[in-house]
mmCIF file of C-alpha atoms in Angstrom:
data_model
loop_
_atom_site.group_PDB
_atom_site.id
_atom_site.type_symbol
_atom_site.label_atom_id
_atom_site.label_comp_id
_atom_site.label_asym_id
_atom_site.label_seq_id
_atom_site.Cartn_x
_atom_site.Cartn_y
_atom_site.Cartn_z
ATOM 1 C CA UNK A 946 -0.028 -0.044 -0.020
ATOM 2 C CA UNK A 947 2.910 2.394 0.829
ATOM 3 C CA UNK A 948 4.200 1.984 -2.718
ATOM 4 C CA UNK A 949 0.836 2.655 -4.203
ATOM 5 C CA UNK A 950 0.449 5.824 -2.145
ATOM 6 C CA UNK A 951 3.869 7.029 -3.257
ATOM 7 C CA UNK A 952 3.040 6.251 -6.875
ATOM 8 C CA UNK A 953 -0.199 8.246 -6.594
ATOM 9 C CA UNK A 954 1.521 11.303 -5.292
ATOM 10 C CA UNK A 955 4.184 11.139 -7.856
ATOM 11 C CA UNK A 956 1.660 10.725 -10.701
ATOM 12 C CA UNK A 957 -0.304 13.819 -9.410
ATOM 13 C CA UNK A 958 2.897 15.841 -8.873
ATOM 14 C CA UNK A 959 4.089 15.078 -12.381
ATOM 15 C CA UNK A 960 0.889 16.082 -13.938
ATOM 16 C CA UNK A 961 1.090 19.686 -13.262
ATOM 17 C CA UNK A 962 -2.548 20.415 -13.641
ATOM 18 C CA UNK A 963 -3.901 17.488 -11.681
ATOM 19 C CA UNK A 964 -5.510 14.125 -12.506
ATOM 20 C CA UNK A 965 -8.979 12.566 -12.095
ATOM 21 C CA UNK A 966 -9.718 9.431 -10.114
ATOM 22 C CA UNK A 967 -10.158 7.426 -13.269
ATOM 23 C CA UNK A 968 -6.889 8.433 -14.792
ATOM 24 C CA UNK A 969 -4.990 7.681 -11.621
ATOM 25 C CA UNK A 970 -6.639 4.242 -11.272
ATOM 26 C CA UNK A 971 -5.908 3.558 -14.967
ATOM 27 C CA UNK A 972 -2.167 4.593 -14.615
ATOM 28 C CA UNK A 973 -1.792 2.302 -11.637
ATOM 29 C CA UNK A 974 -3.846 -0.518 -13.135
ATOM 30 C CA UNK A 975 -5.781 -0.609 -9.943
ATOM 31 C CA UNK A 976 -9.509 -0.849 -8.979
ATOM 32 C CA UNK A 977 -11.194 2.576 -8.832
ATOM 33 C CA UNK A 978 -12.723 1.751 -5.460
ATOM 34 C CA UNK A 979 -9.401 1.042 -3.773
ATOM 35 C CA UNK A 980 -7.731 4.077 -5.366
ATOM 36 C CA UNK A 981 -10.734 6.220 -4.185
ATOM 37 C CA UNK A 982 -10.170 5.148 -0.561
ATOM 38 C CA UNK A 983 -6.482 6.007 -0.673
ATOM 39 C CA UNK A 984 -7.117 9.357 -2.321
ATOM 40 C CA UNK A 985 -9.674 10.290 0.283
ATOM 41 C CA UNK A 986 -7.109 9.604 2.956
ATOM 42 C CA UNK A 987 -4.492 11.661 1.294
ATOM 43 C CA UNK A 988 -6.864 14.557 0.870
ATOM 44 C CA UNK A 989 -7.877 14.383 4.533
ATOM 45 C CA UNK A 990 -4.284 14.910 5.776
ATOM 46 C CA UNK A 991 -3.357 17.490 3.168
ATOM 47 C CA UNK A 992 -1.032 15.558 0.965
ATOM 48 C CA UNK A 993 -3.444 15.988 -1.966
ATOM 49 C CA UNK A 994 -6.112 18.582 -2.784
ATOM 50 C CA UNK A 995 -9.311 17.802 -4.619
ATOM 51 C CA UNK A 996 -11.365 20.354 -6.414
ATOM 52 C CA UNK A 997 -14.031 19.633 -9.170
ATOM 53 C CA UNK A 998 -12.937 15.984 -9.074
ATOM 54 C CA UNK A 999 -9.325 16.909 -9.962
ATOM 55 C CA UNK A 1000 -6.555 15.829 -7.584
ATOM 56 C CA UNK A 1001 -3.505 18.046 -7.171
ATOM 57 C CA UNK A 1002 -0.565 18.060 -4.747
ATOM 58 C CA UNK A 1003 -1.442 19.461 -1.394
ATOM 59 C CA UNK A 1004 0.529 21.645 1.031
ATOM 60 C CA UNK A 1005 1.396 18.986 3.569
ATOM 61 C CA UNK A 1006 4.746 17.793 2.001
ATOM 62 C CA UNK A 1007 5.999 21.451 1.874
ATOM 63 C CA UNK A 1008 4.823 22.106 5.500
ATOM 64 C CA UNK A 1009 6.567 18.996 6.810
ATOM 65 C CA UNK A 1010 9.844 20.261 5.429
ATOM 66 C CA UNK A 1011 9.311 23.697 6.949
ATOM 67 C CA UNK A 1012 8.566 22.128 10.325
ATOM 68 C CA UNK A 1013 11.762 20.023 10.040
ATOM 69 C CA UNK A 1014 13.722 23.247 9.456
ATOM 70 C CA UNK A 1015 14.580 22.315 5.879
ATOM 71 C CA UNK A 1016 14.317 25.096 3.378
ATOM 72 C CA UNK A 1017 12.706 24.287 0.153
ATOM 73 C CA UNK A 1018 15.189 23.179 -2.534
ATOM 74 C CA UNK A 1019 13.500 25.590 -4.905
ATOM 75 C CA UNK A 1020 15.104 28.479 -2.940
ATOM 76 C CA UNK A 1021 17.799 28.057 -5.663
ATOM 77 C CA UNK A 1022 16.335 30.076 -8.572
ATOM 78 C CA UNK A 1023 16.502 29.163 -12.255
ATOM 79 C CA UNK A 1024 18.452 32.381 -12.768
ATOM 80 C CA UNK A 1025 21.099 31.171 -10.403
ATOM 81 C CA UNK A 1026 21.458 27.985 -12.350
ATOM 82 C CA UNK A 1027 21.753 29.979 -15.562
ATOM 83 C CA UNK A 1028 24.725 31.773 -14.127
ATOM 84 C CA UNK A 1029 26.517 28.439 -13.668
ATOM 85 C CA UNK A 1030 25.544 27.346 -17.118
ATOM 86 C CA UNK A 1031 26.779 30.590 -18.665
ATOM 87 C CA UNK A 1032 30.071 30.197 -17.019
ATOM 88 C CA UNK A 1033 30.606 26.449 -17.802
ATOM 89 C CA UNK A 1034 28.705 26.055 -21.001
ATOM 90 C CA UNK A 1035 27.510 22.688 -19.666
ATOM 91 C CA UNK A 1036 24.173 21.338 -18.536
ATOM 92 C CA UNK A 1037 23.605 22.556 -14.949
ATOM 93 C CA UNK A 1038 21.296 20.746 -12.617
ATOM 94 C CA UNK A 1039 19.819 21.142 -9.182
ATOM 95 C CA UNK A 1040 19.263 17.538 -7.871
ATOM 96 C CA UNK A 1041 17.781 15.814 -4.881
ATOM 97 C CA UNK A 1042 16.952 12.314 -3.691
ATOM 98 C CA UNK A 1043 13.391 10.877 -3.364
ATOM 99 C CA UNK A 1044 13.705 7.523 -1.751
ATOM 100 C CA UNK A 1045 16.415 5.547 -3.561
ATOM 101 C CA UNK A 1046 16.261 7.659 -6.761
ATOM 102 C CA UNK A 1047 17.873 10.886 -7.918
ATOM 103 C CA UNK A 1048 15.646 13.540 -9.541
ATOM 104 C CA UNK A 1049 16.692 16.758 -11.308
ATOM 105 C CA UNK A 1050 14.558 19.450 -9.826
ATOM 106 C CA UNK A 1051 15.548 22.186 -12.282
ATOM 107 C CA UNK A 1052 18.178 22.507 -14.884
ATOM 108 C CA UNK A 1053 19.631 24.676 -17.657
ATOM 109 C CA UNK A 1054 21.016 22.988 -20.807
ATOM 110 C CA UNK A 1055 21.879 23.491 -24.413
ATOM 111 C CA UNK A 1056 22.687 19.796 -24.885
ATOM 112 C CA UNK A 1057 19.596 17.837 -26.132
ATOM 113 C CA UNK A 1058 20.873 14.571 -24.762
ATOM 114 C CA UNK A 1059 21.271 15.787 -21.127
ATOM 115 C CA UNK A 1060 18.410 18.103 -21.387
ATOM 116 C CA UNK A 1061 16.089 15.131 -22.161
ATOM 117 C CA UNK A 1062 17.129 13.406 -18.947
ATOM 118 C CA UNK A 1063 16.518 16.490 -16.809
ATOM 119 C CA UNK A 1064 13.304 17.748 -18.501
ATOM 120 C CA UNK A 1065 11.454 14.464 -18.188
ATOM 121 C CA UNK A 1066 12.251 14.116 -14.472
ATOM 122 C CA UNK A 1067 13.554 10.614 -15.086
ATOM 123 C CA UNK A 1068 14.639 8.582 -12.133
ATOM 124 C CA UNK A 1069 18.423 8.217 -11.943
ATOM 125 C CA UNK A 1070 20.370 5.820 -9.817
ATOM 126 C CA UNK A 1071 22.090 7.343 -6.773
ATOM 127 C CA UNK A 1072 25.058 4.953 -7.457
ATOM 128 C CA UNK A 1073 25.443 6.016 -11.072
ATOM 129 C CA UNK A 1074 25.601 9.829 -10.787
ATOM 130 C CA UNK A 1075 27.966 12.394 -9.131
ATOM 131 C CA UNK A 1076 25.056 14.036 -7.474
ATOM 132 C CA UNK A 1077 23.701 10.692 -6.278
ATOM 133 C CA UNK A 1078 27.018 9.890 -4.613
ATOM 134 C CA UNK A 1079 26.830 13.004 -2.461
ATOM 135 C CA UNK A 1080 23.151 12.452 -1.522
ATOM 136 C CA UNK A 1081 23.869 8.788 -0.635
ATOM 137 C CA UNK A 1082 27.032 9.700 1.354
ATOM 138 C CA UNK A 1083 24.940 11.986 3.533
ATOM 139 C CA UNK A 1084 22.826 9.058 4.891
ATOM 140 C CA UNK A 1085 23.403 7.183 8.037
ATOM 141 C CA UNK A 1086 25.912 4.338 7.456
ATOM 142 C CA UNK A 1087 23.268 1.631 8.181
ATOM 143 C CA UNK A 1088 21.110 3.124 5.499
ATOM 144 C CA UNK A 1089 24.070 3.246 2.998
ATOM 145 C CA UNK A 1090 24.725 -0.444 3.639
ATOM 146 C CA UNK A 1091 21.053 -1.299 3.170
ATOM 147 C CA UNK A 1092 20.962 0.588 -0.093
ATOM 148 C CA UNK A 1093 24.116 -1.018 -1.444
ATOM 149 C CA UNK A 1094 23.046 -4.494 -0.481
ATOM 150 C CA UNK A 1095 19.874 -4.028 -2.512
ATOM 151 C CA UNK A 1096 21.780 -3.207 -5.702
ATOM 152 C CA UNK A 1097 21.906 -5.754 -8.524
ATOM 153 C CA UNK A 1098 25.078 -7.756 -9.065
ATOM 154 C CA UNK A 1099 26.222 -5.605 -11.942
ATOM 155 C CA UNK A 1100 26.490 -2.628 -9.676
ATOM 156 C CA UNK A 1101 29.043 -4.273 -7.310
ATOM 157 C CA UNK A 1102 32.065 -2.492 -8.952
ATOM 158 C CA UNK A 1103 30.356 0.878 -8.528
ATOM 159 C CA UNK A 1104 29.392 0.146 -4.939
ATOM 160 C CA UNK A 1105 33.028 -0.625 -4.119
ATOM 161 C CA UNK A 1106 34.199 2.457 -5.866
ATOM 162 C CA UNK A 1107 31.712 4.539 -3.874
ATOM 163 C CA UNK A 1108 32.749 3.024 -0.613
ATOM 164 C CA UNK A 1109 36.393 3.934 -1.330
ATOM 165 C CA UNK A 1110 35.377 7.511 -1.757
ATOM 166 C CA UNK A 1111 32.819 7.726 1.115
ATOM 167 C CA UNK A 1112 34.955 9.474 3.731
ATOM 168 C CA UNK A 1113 36.167 12.024 1.246
ATOM 169 C CA UNK A 1114 32.653 12.703 -0.002
ATOM 170 C CA UNK A 1115 31.468 13.307 3.526
ATOM 171 C CA UNK A 1116 34.346 15.595 4.333
ATOM 172 C CA UNK A 1117 34.464 17.711 1.183
ATOM 173 C CA UNK A 1118 30.827 17.649 -0.045
ATOM 174 C CA UNK A 1119 32.307 17.437 -3.550
ATOM 175 C CA UNK A 1120 32.172 14.519 -6.131
ATOM 176 C CA UNK A 1121 34.346 15.009 -9.219
ATOM 177 C CA UNK A 1122 34.014 12.786 -12.314
ATOM 178 C CA UNK A 1123 33.315 9.359 -10.680
ATOM 179 C CA UNK A 1124 32.912 7.808 -14.144
ATOM 180 C CA UNK A 1125 29.854 5.646 -13.166
ATOM 181 C CA UNK A 1126 27.184 7.021 -15.567
ATOM 182 C CA UNK A 1127 25.447 4.539 -17.896
ATOM 183 C CA UNK A 1128 25.377 7.065 -20.837
ATOM 184 C CA UNK A 1129 28.965 8.046 -21.473
ATOM 185 C CA UNK A 1130 28.355 11.090 -19.406
ATOM 186 C CA UNK A 1131 29.922 12.313 -16.160
ATOM 187 C CA UNK A 1132 29.662 15.243 -13.808
ATOM 188 C CA UNK A 1133 30.928 17.433 -11.047
ATOM 189 C CA UNK A 1134 28.538 17.970 -8.186
ATOM 190 C CA UNK A 1135 28.670 20.034 -4.946
ATOM 191 C CA UNK A 1136 26.519 19.378 -1.855
ATOM 192 C CA UNK A 1137 24.199 22.158 -0.737
ATOM 193 C CA UNK A 1138 24.250 21.714 3.019
ATOM 194 C CA UNK A 1139 21.844 23.096 5.571
ATOM 195 C CA UNK A 1140 22.618 22.520 9.301
ATOM 196 C CA UNK A 1141 25.127 19.927 8.329
ATOM 197 C CA UNK A 1142 22.763 17.886 6.086
ATOM 198 C CA UNK A 1143 22.825 17.756 2.304
ATOM 199 C CA UNK A 1144 19.410 18.899 1.079
ATOM 200 C CA UNK A 1145 20.352 18.993 -2.623
ATOM 201 C CA UNK A 1146 23.279 19.247 -4.960
ATOM 202 C CA UNK A 1147 24.275 21.576 -7.733
ATOM 203 C CA UNK A 1148 26.360 20.297 -10.558
ATOM 204 C CA UNK A 1149 27.366 20.270 -14.192
ATOM 205 C CA UNK A 1150 26.844 17.296 -16.505
ATOM 206 C CA UNK A 1151 28.607 16.501 -19.785
ATOM 207 C CA UNK A 1152 30.427 13.928 -21.856
ATOM 208 C CA UNK A 1153 33.028 12.084 -19.824
ATOM 209 C CA UNK A 1154 36.060 13.380 -21.769
ATOM 210 C CA UNK A 1155 34.937 16.958 -21.376
ATOM 211 C CA UNK A 1156 34.381 16.658 -17.554
ATOM 212 C CA UNK A 1157 37.658 14.944 -17.030
ATOM 213 C CA UNK A 1158 39.660 17.561 -18.918
ATOM 214 C CA UNK A 1159 37.965 20.508 -17.019
ATOM 215 C CA UNK A 1160 37.479 18.844 -13.691
ATOM 216 C CA UNK A 1161 39.466 21.431 -11.657
ATOM 217 C CA UNK A 1162 37.830 24.392 -13.316
ATOM 218 C CA UNK A 1163 34.320 23.014 -13.050
ATOM 219 C CA UNK A 1164 34.808 22.120 -9.373
ATOM 220 C CA UNK A 1165 35.948 25.667 -8.584
ATOM 221 C CA UNK A 1166 32.906 27.127 -10.348
ATOM 222 C CA UNK A 1167 30.351 24.959 -8.607
ATOM 223 C CA UNK A 1168 31.872 25.525 -5.165
ATOM 224 C CA UNK A 1169 32.085 29.313 -5.688
ATOM 225 C CA UNK A 1170 28.430 29.537 -6.679
ATOM 226 C CA UNK A 1171 27.316 27.338 -3.858
ATOM 227 C CA UNK A 1172 29.158 29.589 -1.410
ATOM 228 C CA UNK A 1173 27.599 32.673 -2.974
ATOM 229 C CA UNK A 1174 24.200 31.227 -2.447
ATOM 230 C CA UNK A 1175 24.858 30.758 1.285
ATOM 231 C CA UNK A 1176 25.598 27.023 1.291
ATOM 232 C CA UNK A 1177 28.653 24.997 2.095
#
């Protein structure tokens, strides 16, 4: 049931303008009656809103972050990301983790390949991205072990590589060209920390050869902008 609730909220959030009961049930391949009961519960506690039979995301998720003292990740403006993009010429992304997946919250890109990944809010593996490494490294060690143990066998090499870098990632809040992406890409990412916790990352993404050649320059740019925004 927990998975179905999470799927409902993600569907509604991705829709932008909201969804009907029928469309949600159809997307989940679930009976309308059972979906209706779950939707009613989510509306009752503020996770979803319902007007004119259209369900949209409610205010509860935002409020819980405020109560926890976590600023919304959207406090980083699109214009600020544009500044990084202008300086680097590479796809610039603001990323965060939802469960065991990485999502690009906002981005600026002139590269169709990397823009596609960001614009479609595709799930990315924490273990196969520079941003994901930083977000994973911020977790409690028991949660890191649990995540790594759940990875498929083909990820074993990347898990070992991540573990070798774990202490450095925690100390510096910087991940530079880990060469783990599945699409010949790579990245440089910097943790955006609030009260000692990583709430998101800012980074640049490009083809592996470009990132490797410019790694020091790109790292300096990302750190400088993160500091200017009041993080680090």
